[in-house]
One Martini backbone bead per residue (centre of mass of N, CA, C, O) as a GRO file, in nm:
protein
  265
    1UNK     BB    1   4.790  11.054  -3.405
    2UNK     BB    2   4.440  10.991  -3.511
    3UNK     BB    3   4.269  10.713  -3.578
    4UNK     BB    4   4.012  10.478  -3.760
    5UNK     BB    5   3.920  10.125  -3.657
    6UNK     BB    6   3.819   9.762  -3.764
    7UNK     BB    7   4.097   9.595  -3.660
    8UNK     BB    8   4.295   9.521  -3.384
    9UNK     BB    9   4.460   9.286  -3.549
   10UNK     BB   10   4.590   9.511  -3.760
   11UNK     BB   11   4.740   9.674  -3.566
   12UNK     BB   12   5.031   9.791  -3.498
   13UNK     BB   13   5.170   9.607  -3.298
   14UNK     BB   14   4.955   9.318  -3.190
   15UNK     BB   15   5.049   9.063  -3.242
   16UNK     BB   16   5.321   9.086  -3.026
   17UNK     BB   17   5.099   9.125  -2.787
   18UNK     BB   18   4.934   8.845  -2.822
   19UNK     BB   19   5.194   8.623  -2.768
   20UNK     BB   20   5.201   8.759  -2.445
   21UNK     BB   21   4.920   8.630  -2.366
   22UNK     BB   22   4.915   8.355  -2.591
   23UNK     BB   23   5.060   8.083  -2.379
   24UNK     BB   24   4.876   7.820  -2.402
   25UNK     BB   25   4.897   7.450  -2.421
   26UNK     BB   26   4.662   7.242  -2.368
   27UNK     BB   27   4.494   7.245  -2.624
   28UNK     BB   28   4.771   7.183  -2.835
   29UNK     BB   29   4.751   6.878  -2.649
   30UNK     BB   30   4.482   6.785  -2.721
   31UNK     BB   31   4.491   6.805  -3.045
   32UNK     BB   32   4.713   6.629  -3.098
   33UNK     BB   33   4.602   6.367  -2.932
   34UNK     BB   34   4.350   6.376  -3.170
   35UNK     BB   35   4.510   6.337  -3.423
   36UNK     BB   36   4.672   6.059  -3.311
   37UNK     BB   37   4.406   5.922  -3.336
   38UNK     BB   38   4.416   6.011  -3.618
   39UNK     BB   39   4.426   5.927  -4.007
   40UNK     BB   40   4.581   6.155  -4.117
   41UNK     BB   41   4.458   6.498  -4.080
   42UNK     BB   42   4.290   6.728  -4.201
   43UNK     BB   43   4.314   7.060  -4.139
   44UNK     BB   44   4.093   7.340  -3.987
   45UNK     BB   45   4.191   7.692  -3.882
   46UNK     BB   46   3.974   7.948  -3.766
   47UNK     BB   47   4.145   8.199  -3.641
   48UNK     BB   48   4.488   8.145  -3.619
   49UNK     BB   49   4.652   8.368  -3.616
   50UNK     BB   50   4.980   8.326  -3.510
   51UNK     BB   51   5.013   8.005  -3.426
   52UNK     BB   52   4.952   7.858  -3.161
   53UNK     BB   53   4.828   7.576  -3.301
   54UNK     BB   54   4.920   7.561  -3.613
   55UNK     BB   55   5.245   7.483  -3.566
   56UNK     BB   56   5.254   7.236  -3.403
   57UNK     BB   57   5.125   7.066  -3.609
   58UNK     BB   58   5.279   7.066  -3.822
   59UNK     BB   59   5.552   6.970  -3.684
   60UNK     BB   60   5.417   6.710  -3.638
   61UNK     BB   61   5.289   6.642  -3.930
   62UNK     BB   62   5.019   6.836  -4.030
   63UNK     BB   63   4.780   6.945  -4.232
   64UNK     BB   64   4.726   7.326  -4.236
   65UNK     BB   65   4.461   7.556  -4.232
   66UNK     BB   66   4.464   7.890  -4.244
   67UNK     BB   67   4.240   8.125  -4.109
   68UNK     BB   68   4.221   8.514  -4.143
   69UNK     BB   69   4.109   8.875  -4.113
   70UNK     BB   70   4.400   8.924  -4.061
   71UNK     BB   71   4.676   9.022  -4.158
   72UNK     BB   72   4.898   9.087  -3.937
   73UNK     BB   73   4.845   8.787  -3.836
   74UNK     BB   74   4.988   8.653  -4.039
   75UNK     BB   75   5.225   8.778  -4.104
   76UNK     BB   76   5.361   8.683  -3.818
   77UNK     BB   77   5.315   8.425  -3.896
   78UNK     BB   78   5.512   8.394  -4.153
   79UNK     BB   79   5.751   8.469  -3.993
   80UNK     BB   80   5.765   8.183  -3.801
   81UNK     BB   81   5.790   7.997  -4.053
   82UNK     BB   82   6.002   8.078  -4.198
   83UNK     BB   83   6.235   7.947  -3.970
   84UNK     BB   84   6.147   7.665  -4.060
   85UNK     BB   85   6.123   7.404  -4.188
   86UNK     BB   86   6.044   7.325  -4.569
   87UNK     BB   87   5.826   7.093  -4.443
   88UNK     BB   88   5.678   7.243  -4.267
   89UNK     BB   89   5.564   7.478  -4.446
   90UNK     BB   90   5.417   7.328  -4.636
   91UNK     BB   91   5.179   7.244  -4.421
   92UNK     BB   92   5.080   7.536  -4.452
   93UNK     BB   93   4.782   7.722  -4.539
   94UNK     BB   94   4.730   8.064  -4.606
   95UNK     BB   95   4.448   8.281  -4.565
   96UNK     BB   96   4.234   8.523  -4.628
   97UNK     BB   97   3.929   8.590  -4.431
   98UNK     BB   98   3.600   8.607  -4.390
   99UNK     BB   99   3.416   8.354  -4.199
  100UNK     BB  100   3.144   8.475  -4.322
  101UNK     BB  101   3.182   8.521  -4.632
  102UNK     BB  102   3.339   8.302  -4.713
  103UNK     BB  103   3.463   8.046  -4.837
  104UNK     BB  104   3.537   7.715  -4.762
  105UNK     BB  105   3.749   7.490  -4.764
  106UNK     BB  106   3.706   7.126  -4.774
  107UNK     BB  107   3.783   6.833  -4.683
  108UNK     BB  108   3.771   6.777  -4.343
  109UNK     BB  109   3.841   6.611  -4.047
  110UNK     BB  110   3.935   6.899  -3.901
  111UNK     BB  111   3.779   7.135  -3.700
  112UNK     BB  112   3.906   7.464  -3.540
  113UNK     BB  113   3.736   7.629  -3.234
  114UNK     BB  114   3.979   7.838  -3.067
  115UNK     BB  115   4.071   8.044  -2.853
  116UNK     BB  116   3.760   8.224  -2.830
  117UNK     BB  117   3.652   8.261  -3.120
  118UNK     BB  118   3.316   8.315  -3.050
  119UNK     BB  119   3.425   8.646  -2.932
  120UNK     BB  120   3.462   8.779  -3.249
  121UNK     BB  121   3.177   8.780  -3.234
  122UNK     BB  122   2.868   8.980  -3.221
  123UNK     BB  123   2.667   8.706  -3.266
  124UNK     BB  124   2.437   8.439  -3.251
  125UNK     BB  125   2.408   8.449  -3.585
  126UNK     BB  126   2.743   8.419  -3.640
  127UNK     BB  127   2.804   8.186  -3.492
  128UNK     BB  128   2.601   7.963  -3.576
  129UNK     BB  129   2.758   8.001  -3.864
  130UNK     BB  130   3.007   7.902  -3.831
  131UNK     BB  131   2.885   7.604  -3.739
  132UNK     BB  132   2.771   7.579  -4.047
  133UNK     BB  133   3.066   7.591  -4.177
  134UNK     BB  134   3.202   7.336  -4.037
  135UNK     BB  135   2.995   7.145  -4.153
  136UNK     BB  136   3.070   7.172  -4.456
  137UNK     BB  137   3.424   7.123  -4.387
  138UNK     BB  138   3.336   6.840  -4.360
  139UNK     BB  139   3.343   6.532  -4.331
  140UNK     BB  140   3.210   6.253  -4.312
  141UNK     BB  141   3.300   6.188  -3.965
  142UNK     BB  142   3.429   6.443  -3.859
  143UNK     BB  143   3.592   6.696  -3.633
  144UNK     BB  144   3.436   6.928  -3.423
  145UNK     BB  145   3.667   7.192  -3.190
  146UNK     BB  146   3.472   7.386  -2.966
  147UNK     BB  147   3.653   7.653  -2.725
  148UNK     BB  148   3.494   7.825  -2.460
  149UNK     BB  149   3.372   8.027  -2.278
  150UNK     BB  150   3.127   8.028  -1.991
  151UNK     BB  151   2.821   8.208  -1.988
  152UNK     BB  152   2.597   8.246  -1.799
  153UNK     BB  153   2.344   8.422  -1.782
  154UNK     BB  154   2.362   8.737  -1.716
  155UNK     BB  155   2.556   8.970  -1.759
  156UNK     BB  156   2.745   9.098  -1.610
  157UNK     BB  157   2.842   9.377  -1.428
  158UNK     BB  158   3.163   9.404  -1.523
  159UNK     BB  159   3.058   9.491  -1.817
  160UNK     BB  160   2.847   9.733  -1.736
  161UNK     BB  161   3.038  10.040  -1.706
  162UNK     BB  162   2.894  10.317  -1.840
  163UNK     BB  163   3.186  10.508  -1.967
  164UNK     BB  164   3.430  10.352  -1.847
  165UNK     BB  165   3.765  10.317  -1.838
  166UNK     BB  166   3.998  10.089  -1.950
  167UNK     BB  167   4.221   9.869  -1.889
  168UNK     BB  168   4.331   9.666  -2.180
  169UNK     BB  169   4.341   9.467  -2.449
  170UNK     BB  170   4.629   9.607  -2.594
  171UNK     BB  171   4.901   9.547  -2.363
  172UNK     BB  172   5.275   9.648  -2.408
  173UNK     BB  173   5.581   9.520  -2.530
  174UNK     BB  174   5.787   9.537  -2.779
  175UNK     BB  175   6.106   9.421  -2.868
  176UNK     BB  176   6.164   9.728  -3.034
  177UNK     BB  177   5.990   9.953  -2.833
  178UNK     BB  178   5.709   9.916  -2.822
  179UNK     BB  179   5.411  10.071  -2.699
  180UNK     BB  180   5.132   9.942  -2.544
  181UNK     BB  181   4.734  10.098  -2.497
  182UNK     BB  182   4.471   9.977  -2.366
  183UNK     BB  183   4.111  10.034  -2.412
  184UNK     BB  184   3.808  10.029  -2.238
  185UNK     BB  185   3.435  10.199  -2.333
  186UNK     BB  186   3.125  10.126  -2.222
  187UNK     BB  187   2.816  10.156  -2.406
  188UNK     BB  188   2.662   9.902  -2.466
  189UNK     BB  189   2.386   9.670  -2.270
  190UNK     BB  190   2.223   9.348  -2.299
  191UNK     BB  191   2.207   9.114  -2.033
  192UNK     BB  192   2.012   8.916  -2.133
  193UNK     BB  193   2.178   8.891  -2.429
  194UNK     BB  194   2.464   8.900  -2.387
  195UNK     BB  195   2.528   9.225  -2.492
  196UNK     BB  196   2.824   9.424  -2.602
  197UNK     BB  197   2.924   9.763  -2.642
  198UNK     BB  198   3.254   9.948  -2.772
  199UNK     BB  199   3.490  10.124  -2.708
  200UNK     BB  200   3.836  10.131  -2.844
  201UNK     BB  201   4.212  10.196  -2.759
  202UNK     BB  202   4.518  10.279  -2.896
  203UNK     BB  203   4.863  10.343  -2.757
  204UNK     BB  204   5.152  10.434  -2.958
  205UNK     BB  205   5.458  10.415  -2.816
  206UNK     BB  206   5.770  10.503  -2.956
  207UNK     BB  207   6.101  10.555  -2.921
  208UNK     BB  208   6.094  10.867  -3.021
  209UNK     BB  209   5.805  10.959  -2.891
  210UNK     BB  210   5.612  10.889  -3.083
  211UNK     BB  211   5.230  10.911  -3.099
  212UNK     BB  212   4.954  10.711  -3.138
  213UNK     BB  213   4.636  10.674  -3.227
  214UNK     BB  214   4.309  10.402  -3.205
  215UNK     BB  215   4.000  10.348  -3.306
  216UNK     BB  216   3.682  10.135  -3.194
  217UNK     BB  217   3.434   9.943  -3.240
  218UNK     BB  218   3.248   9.658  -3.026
  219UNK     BB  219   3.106   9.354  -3.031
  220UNK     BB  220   2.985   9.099  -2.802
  221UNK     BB  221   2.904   8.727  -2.742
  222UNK     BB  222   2.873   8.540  -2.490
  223UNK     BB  223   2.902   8.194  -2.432
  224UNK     BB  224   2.749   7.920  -2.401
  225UNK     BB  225   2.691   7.604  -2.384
  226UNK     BB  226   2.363   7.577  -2.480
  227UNK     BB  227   2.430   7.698  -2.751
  228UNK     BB  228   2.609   7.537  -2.859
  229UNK     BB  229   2.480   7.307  -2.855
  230UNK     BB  230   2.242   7.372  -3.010
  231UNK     BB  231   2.374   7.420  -3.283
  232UNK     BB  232   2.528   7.141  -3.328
  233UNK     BB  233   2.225   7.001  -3.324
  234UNK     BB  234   2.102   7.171  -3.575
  235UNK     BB  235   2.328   7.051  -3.792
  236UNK     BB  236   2.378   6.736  -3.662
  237UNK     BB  237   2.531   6.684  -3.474
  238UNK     BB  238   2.754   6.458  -3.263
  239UNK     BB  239   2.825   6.486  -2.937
  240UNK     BB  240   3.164   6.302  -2.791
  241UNK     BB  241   3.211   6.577  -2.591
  242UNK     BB  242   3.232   6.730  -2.268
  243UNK     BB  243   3.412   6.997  -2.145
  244UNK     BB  244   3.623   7.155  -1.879
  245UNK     BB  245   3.793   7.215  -2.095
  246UNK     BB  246   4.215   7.089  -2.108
  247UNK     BB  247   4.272   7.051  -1.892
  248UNK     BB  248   4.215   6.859  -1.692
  249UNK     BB  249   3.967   6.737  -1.836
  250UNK     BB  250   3.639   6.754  -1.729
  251UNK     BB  251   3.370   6.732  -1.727
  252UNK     BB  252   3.055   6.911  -1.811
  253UNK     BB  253   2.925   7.156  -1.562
  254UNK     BB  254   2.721   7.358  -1.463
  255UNK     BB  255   2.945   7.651  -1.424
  256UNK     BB  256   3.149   7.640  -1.584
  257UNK     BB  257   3.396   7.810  -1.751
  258UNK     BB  258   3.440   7.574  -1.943
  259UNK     BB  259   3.401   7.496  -2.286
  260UNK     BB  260   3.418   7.180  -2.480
  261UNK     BB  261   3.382   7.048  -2.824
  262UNK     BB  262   3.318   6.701  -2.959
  263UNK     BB  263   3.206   6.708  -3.287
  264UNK     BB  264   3.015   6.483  -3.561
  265UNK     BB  265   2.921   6.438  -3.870
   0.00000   0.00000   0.00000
């Protein structure tokens, strides 16, 4: 069976192949430490997918909103925290919501833009959306968290093999021994303005032998470090922190694969 789907999140069985992707926990740890440096804050984390950066926080001890336009991807959320402590249970709450159009809930200490979040979005007029919500939905002096990739100057060649299929994410076996294989299809890129756009298909492989396929169209556009420092200031943040990722946490040098900001409402 074939059908045409708009999001590879709610696809069946890719939150659990997902989860065997990312699996870093720098981030997670970066998080903590600036929790516990603030006096018990209500932290909102949109994008929150299956709950990596968002269950350590709760059983941490911390208050905690995740949004994700994902059921699929709360589904598993709820599956996860299901099995803790019903103190731990209780400090999170998950909303299903579209992080451009919905009203985010506000006075929030800290707000987390982690996990490669801003490329998740088709445009830099989406991106900069997202961080004037997020500037809307912190307290004043609250902090916001938002870490991706850097990429500066053109769009790679890599990105660019228009027509040809590649194996990509998600690719994978489910405990219950579903297979996923995905695959992407350059279709259109603007090197200049590094935007990409792709055909997506996944094809699932069943116990019983029975196979489904689904496709989708994605366009994405990787954000450099300047990008994000222009957004941050355009909306008024001061910017108290610049690092080359969460691992070493090295100060960020133009160049760096990795862009962190720390800024402050």
């Amino acid at each position: 069976m074939q059908q045409e789907s708009a999001n590879v999140y709610d696809l069946p069985h890719v939150a659990e192949v997902y989860d065997q992707y990312e699996t870093a926990n720098h981030d997670v740890e970066f998080l903590l430490e600036l929790a516990r440096s603030m006096d018990r804050p209500r932290i909102l984390e949109p994008f929150c997918g299956t709950g990596r950066i968002l269950i350590p926080l709760v059983e941490a001890g911390y208050e905690v909103v995740g949004m994700d336009i994902a059921a699929g991807m709360l589904q598993h959320l709820r599956a996860k925290l299901a099995v803790l402590d019903p103190s731990v249970q209780e400090r999170a709450r998950l909303i299903q919501a579209d992080v451009l159009t919905a009203e985010w809930p506000t006075e929030f200490d800290l707000v987390i833009l982690g996990g490669n979040c801003l490329y998740e979005l088709a445009a830099p007029e989406e991106q900069q959306q997202v961080i004037g919500k997020a500037y809307a939905a912190l307290k004043r002096g609250g902090l916001l968290f938002v870490d991706n990739d850097n990429m500066e100057g053109l769009l790679p060649a890599s990105w660019c093999d228009i027509g040809v299929e590649k194996e990509s994410f998600p690719t994978g076996e489910c405990p219950h021994g579903v297979k996923i294989r995905g695959y992407t299809q350059t279709l259109w890129v603007d090197r200049q303005r590094r935007l990409w756009k792709a055909r997506r298909r996944i094809e699932l492989i069943y116990p019983d032998g029975e196979t489904e396929e689904l496709s989708w169209v994605q366009q994405k556009h990787p954000v450099s470090a300047d990008e994000v420092q222009a957004w941050l200031e355009a909306y008024g943040f001061q910017i108290v922190g610049v690092y080359a990722g969460t691992g070493e946490r090295k100060g960020f040098t133009p160049g760096a694969k990795r862009a962190t900001f720390l800024a402050r409402k």
